[in-house]
Amino acid sequence: MSKDLKSTTPTDSEIVFGILNNSENAIKRLYVAYFPMVMQLIINNNGTADDAKDIYQEAVIVLYNKIKKGDFELNSKLKTFIYSVCRRLWLKRLSQMNRYGGDLHDFQDYSPVDDEVEQHEERDIQFDKMKSALGMLGEPCKTIIEDFYINNRSMQEICEEFGYTNADNAKNQKYKCLQRLKKLFFQQK
Amino acid sequence: MRDEQLLEVIERYLNGDMGTDERTAFEQLRKENAEIDGRVIEHQQFTGLLKQYGERMELEKRLNAIHHEIDVHAIEEEVTIRRSWIVKLWRHHHSKISVAASIAIFAVLGTLFFTGYLKNTNSYTELSREMEKQHQSINQLSKRVGDIQTTNTNNRVLPQDKLRGTGFAITSNGLIATAYHLINGNDSVYVQNAAGKSFKAKVLYTEPQNDIAILKIVDTTFQGLGTIPYTFKKSDSEIAEGVYTYGYPQDSGRFGEGRVTSTSGLGNDSVDYEISIPINAGNSGGPLLDNRGNVIGIVKAKETRQEGVHFALKSNYLLNAIKNIPSDSLTKTPVLNTENTMANLTRVQQLKKLKNYVFMVKVY
């Protein structure tokens, strides 16, 4: 059934070392190489192109984090891993939407990836909470927090940007913002 | 130390901004003070999560940018398996189609069932419900027997009897067998012989479960009967055996003839024979005889829903009932005739003998 998907497939080790070295090109090549495979899976199992994009990106993130953590063993195939994660995620999505008819039309071999998917989903829940906490935080807190803790900007820069007359005022403001963010984050269930 | 200052210290510590001495001192403080240690860990985790969140957002942005460059539509075209419309229809609507199909199957089966196509393959429960209905129709029949009799006798000279049936002699001293449903709940019973003479009778013994009643003629004018010409068959008769009855569906006796169509009655009840004899209301309680003049049963019921289906109680139940008559209600043990004097007679001759021993049972 499965069609041969033509693309210049990079080798697994190229990708793994590329990602470990923060190579922008490695991610891109990975993404381009396996997207058609996932599209094929989703499209032919009651999904849309947008579903394929969502699922595939999640899978790439799972793989990316696994490689970054140094967990990915080179003897398992990248392709199989991505396909398995997508398959697992899509099955879940289908049953959530009550569209799962009991059989999935498969195109590749797959292996059990329940642990990875579960970890990823737990992490996602945390990120969702963080996202909504940041959303509720409001300005200028949100920007101050993001600039300092995420974008690694110094207090000096932040001070100048927001026009604080001295660094202590800025620190004070940042402290209050962080306390509020924590409160908002932990309030959520 | 104020909270705010503590946070700053923790951040400097976590960022590695401390000098060696300060660092050692703070690590010492962490060891000694569990609360500060907890704050350090908590802050580290929370800012770590913030950082990872930022990285995730960044990664998603990058992936989206990459995705944007891909010709999604072309890939979609390439990988989509083109299916015929019927397969697509099935894929998208198979649950609905399944439901529709099952409804259709049920409808067809239901129709077949109710129109009687599936009679032979009925499930057990369905069958038993049918039985229930048949039982009802039989009950209704015996009621209707009463009604008919009442209306028939409306223009008759009094005394007016409520219910009529047939009975036949068991012994020459006046024991009469009849159907229990005739005399059920009525104490005043008369029997009338072929010559039109009535005798008062009393109910000696009943077995309602088998629809048997034994009467005894107690009338002072009764002088006894001659020797009973028929005998009672102990064993079951065979299916298809020729049988006949004589009874009083009308004021005068009626002969009816047919065959044993089954050696079990309604609902496979082995107590009864199923017989095909034209029988009317009033035949109840009459004798059922075979060609040789053996009484093989008592006519008891008619199936209203099917033409020509009647039931007769097997004679060995009658024999048992006779044995079961309490001895204190008898002056002497009933002696049944063992010599059949009708065996070699023609049907006409048999009837001539028989009719003297068959009575109309009238219930007031």
Tab-separated table of C-alpha atoms in Angstrom, chain A:
chain	number	residue	atom	x	y	z
A	1	MET	CA	0.000	0.000	0.000
A	2	SER	CA	2.692	2.419	1.042
A	3	LYS	CA	4.080	4.642	-1.586
A	4	ASP	CA	7.719	5.450	-1.848
A	5	LEU	CA	8.220	8.959	-0.698
A	6	LYS	CA	10.887	10.701	-2.580
A	7	SER	CA	13.089	13.066	-0.623
A	8	THR	CA	16.731	13.422	0.102
A	9	THR	CA	16.734	11.588	3.351
A	10	PRO	CA	19.602	12.578	5.650
A	11	THR	CA	21.233	9.853	7.679
A	12	ASP	CA	20.157	9.417	11.259
A	13	SER	CA	23.540	10.309	12.711
A	14	GLU	CA	23.678	13.507	10.662
A	15	ILE	CA	20.432	14.579	12.246
A	16	VAL	CA	21.307	13.505	15.774
A	17	PHE	CA	24.675	15.254	15.793
A	18	GLY	CA	23.222	18.232	13.999
A	19	ILE	CA	20.589	18.712	16.681
A	20	LEU	CA	23.116	18.182	19.447
A	21	ASN	CA	25.192	20.957	17.849
A	22	ASN	CA	22.147	23.224	17.530
A	23	SER	CA	22.311	23.115	13.775
A	24	GLU	CA	19.337	24.907	12.268
A	25	ASN	CA	19.819	22.997	9.054
A	26	ALA	CA	19.595	19.593	10.761
A	27	ILE	CA	16.115	20.279	12.083
A	28	LYS	CA	14.998	21.536	8.748
A	29	ARG	CA	16.281	18.514	6.899
A	30	LEU	CA	14.723	16.225	9.443
A	31	TYR	CA	11.423	18.032	9.199
A	32	VAL	CA	11.316	17.994	5.425
A	33	ALA	CA	12.416	14.380	5.221
A	34	TYR	CA	9.685	12.795	7.298
A	35	PHE	CA	6.730	15.099	6.975
A	36	PRO	CA	5.294	13.308	3.919
A	37	MET	CA	5.358	10.001	5.801
A	38	VAL	CA	3.316	11.489	8.649
A	39	MET	CA	1.020	13.300	6.258
A	40	GLN	CA	0.351	9.956	4.610
A	41	LEU	CA	-0.519	8.376	7.948
A	42	ILE	CA	-2.849	11.148	9.089
A	43	ILE	CA	-4.528	11.951	5.801
A	44	ASN	CA	-5.399	8.329	5.184
A	45	ASN	CA	-6.747	7.871	8.690
A	46	ASN	CA	-9.491	10.451	8.906
A	47	GLY	CA	-7.185	13.422	9.437
A	48	THR	CA	-6.498	16.710	7.687
A	49	ALA	CA	-3.294	18.435	6.625
A	50	ASP	CA	-3.544	20.627	9.732
A	51	ASP	CA	-3.864	17.562	11.951
A	52	ALA	CA	-0.766	16.187	10.241
A	53	LYS	CA	1.143	19.386	10.983
A	54	ASP	CA	0.140	19.386	14.675
A	55	ILE	CA	0.941	15.752	15.204
A	56	TYR	CA	4.189	15.871	13.285
A	57	GLN	CA	5.469	18.917	15.105
A	58	GLU	CA	4.722	17.315	18.439
A	59	ALA	CA	6.630	14.232	17.362
A	60	VAL	CA	9.604	16.295	16.200
A	61	ILE	CA	9.618	18.057	19.580
A	62	VAL	CA	9.546	14.693	21.356
A	63	LEU	CA	12.470	13.521	19.236
A	64	TYR	CA	14.339	16.804	19.666
A	65	ASN	CA	14.056	16.630	23.450
A	66	LYS	CA	15.076	13.012	23.469
A	67	ILE	CA	18.173	13.756	21.430
A	68	LYS	CA	19.002	16.807	23.541
A	69	LYS	CA	18.730	14.734	26.693
A	70	GLY	CA	21.123	12.251	25.134
A	71	ASP	CA	18.489	9.530	25.326
A	72	PHE	CA	18.287	8.696	21.685
A	73	GLU	CA	20.052	5.530	20.788
A	74	LEU	CA	21.479	5.567	17.328
A	75	ASN	CA	20.599	1.968	16.726
A	76	SER	CA	16.888	2.751	16.669
A	77	LYS	CA	15.716	4.318	13.482
A	78	LEU	CA	14.628	7.950	13.503
A	79	LYS	CA	11.992	7.217	10.957
A	80	THR	CA	10.439	4.435	13.010
A	81	PHE	CA	10.562	6.563	16.122
A	82	ILE	CA	8.806	9.507	14.499
A	83	TYR	CA	6.237	7.285	12.882
A	84	SER	CA	5.531	5.473	16.158
A	85	VAL	CA	5.117	8.697	18.118
A	86	CYS	CA	2.817	10.162	15.480
A	87	ARG	CA	0.815	6.981	15.351
A	88	ARG	CA	0.404	6.935	19.119
A	89	LEU	CA	-0.535	10.620	19.257
A	90	TRP	CA	-2.980	10.286	16.411
A	91	LEU	CA	-4.702	7.262	17.956
A	92	LYS	CA	-5.181	9.282	21.125
A	93	ARG	CA	-6.487	12.257	19.201
A	94	LEU	CA	-8.877	10.095	17.210
A	95	SER	CA	-10.361	8.464	20.272
A	96	GLN	CA	-10.701	11.870	21.944
A	97	MET	CA	-12.675	13.036	18.937
A	98	ASN	CA	-14.643	9.777	18.891
A	99	ARG	CA	-13.561	9.230	15.344
A	100	TYR	CA	-11.559	6.098	15.948
A	101	GLY	CA	-13.169	3.288	14.039
A	102	GLY	CA	-11.068	0.497	15.516
A	103	ASP	CA	-8.424	0.127	12.840
A	104	LEU	CA	-5.596	2.293	11.665
A	105	HIS	CA	-4.304	2.143	8.167
A	106	ASP	CA	-0.564	1.701	8.668
A	107	PHE	CA	2.259	2.517	6.307
A	108	GLN	CA	5.390	1.806	8.338
A	109	ASP	CA	6.692	-0.421	11.062
A	110	TYR	CA	6.265	0.992	14.504
A	111	SER	CA	7.500	0.361	18.021
A	112	PRO	CA	6.036	1.087	21.459
A	113	VAL	CA	6.702	4.693	22.473
A	114	ASP	CA	4.185	5.066	25.309
A	115	ASP	CA	6.745	6.334	27.809
A	116	GLU	CA	8.029	9.067	25.543
A	117	VAL	CA	4.538	10.204	24.614
A	118	GLU	CA	3.456	10.222	28.229
A	119	GLN	CA	6.456	12.264	29.350
A	120	HIS	CA	5.855	14.653	26.531
A	121	GLU	CA	2.225	15.089	27.470
A	122	GLU	CA	3.041	15.719	31.119
A	123	ARG	CA	5.559	18.336	30.067
A	124	ASP	CA	2.995	19.850	27.726
A	125	ILE	CA	0.553	20.246	30.589
A	126	GLN	CA	3.189	22.212	32.507
A	127	PHE	CA	3.871	24.389	29.484
A	128	ASP	CA	0.198	25.041	28.966
A	129	LYS	CA	-0.081	26.156	32.555
A	130	MET	CA	2.932	28.402	32.124
A	131	LYS	CA	1.502	29.840	28.944
A	132	SER	CA	-1.801	30.754	30.529
A	133	ALA	CA	-0.075	32.068	33.679
A	134	LEU	CA	2.064	34.338	31.514
A	135	GLY	CA	-1.016	35.379	29.591
A	136	MET	CA	-2.789	36.396	32.795
A	137	LEU	CA	0.283	38.201	34.123
A	138	GLY	CA	-0.150	41.277	31.936
A	139	GLU	CA	2.390	43.910	30.935
A	140	PRO	CA	5.021	44.984	31.761
A	141	CYS	CA	5.506	41.921	33.953
A	142	LYS	CA	5.222	39.451	31.103
A	143	THR	CA	7.941	41.116	29.039
A	144	ILE	CA	10.219	41.618	32.041
A	145	ILE	CA	9.931	37.940	33.007
A	146	GLU	CA	10.371	36.702	29.445
A	147	ASP	CA	13.316	39.007	28.796
A	148	PHE	CA	15.119	38.083	31.979
A	149	TYR	CA	14.364	34.392	32.451
A	150	ILE	CA	13.824	33.205	28.903
A	151	ASN	CA	15.807	35.513	26.678
A	152	ASN	CA	18.672	35.874	29.174
A	153	ARG	CA	18.776	39.654	28.980
A	154	SER	CA	20.534	41.491	31.772
A	155	MET	CA	18.768	43.678	34.312
A	156	GLN	CA	20.700	46.581	32.902
A	157	GLU	CA	19.115	46.216	29.479
A	158	ILE	CA	15.685	45.725	30.944
A	159	CYS	CA	16.174	48.804	33.077
A	160	GLU	CA	16.905	50.909	30.075
A	161	GLU	CA	14.090	49.502	27.996
A	162	PHE	CA	11.442	50.144	30.608
A	163	GLY	CA	12.905	53.423	31.737
A	164	TYR	CA	13.525	52.499	35.362
A	165	THR	CA	15.607	55.152	37.033
A	166	ASN	CA	17.682	52.668	38.963
A	167	ALA	CA	18.399	48.972	38.934
A	168	ASP	CA	16.849	48.449	42.385
A	169	ASN	CA	13.451	49.596	41.183
A	170	ALA	CA	13.723	47.216	38.272
A	171	LYS	CA	14.773	44.346	40.533
A	172	ASN	CA	11.900	45.107	42.848
A	173	GLN	CA	9.490	45.089	39.952
A	174	LYS	CA	10.922	41.822	38.610
A	175	TYR	CA	10.610	40.235	42.055
A	176	LYS	CA	6.945	41.208	42.340
A	177	CYS	CA	6.280	39.968	38.831
A	178	LEU	CA	7.885	36.604	39.531
A	179	GLN	CA	5.908	36.185	42.739
A	180	ARG	CA	2.681	36.887	40.855
A	181	LEU	CA	3.610	34.505	38.081
A	182	LYS	CA	4.276	31.718	40.569
A	183	LYS	CA	0.967	32.382	42.232
A	184	LEU	CA	-0.862	32.280	38.915
A	185	PHE	CA	0.987	29.131	37.858
A	186	PHE	CA	0.332	27.142	41.004
A	187	GLN	CA	-3.282	28.273	41.274
A	188	GLN	CA	-4.123	26.321	38.166
A	189	LYS	CA	-5.245	22.801	38.445
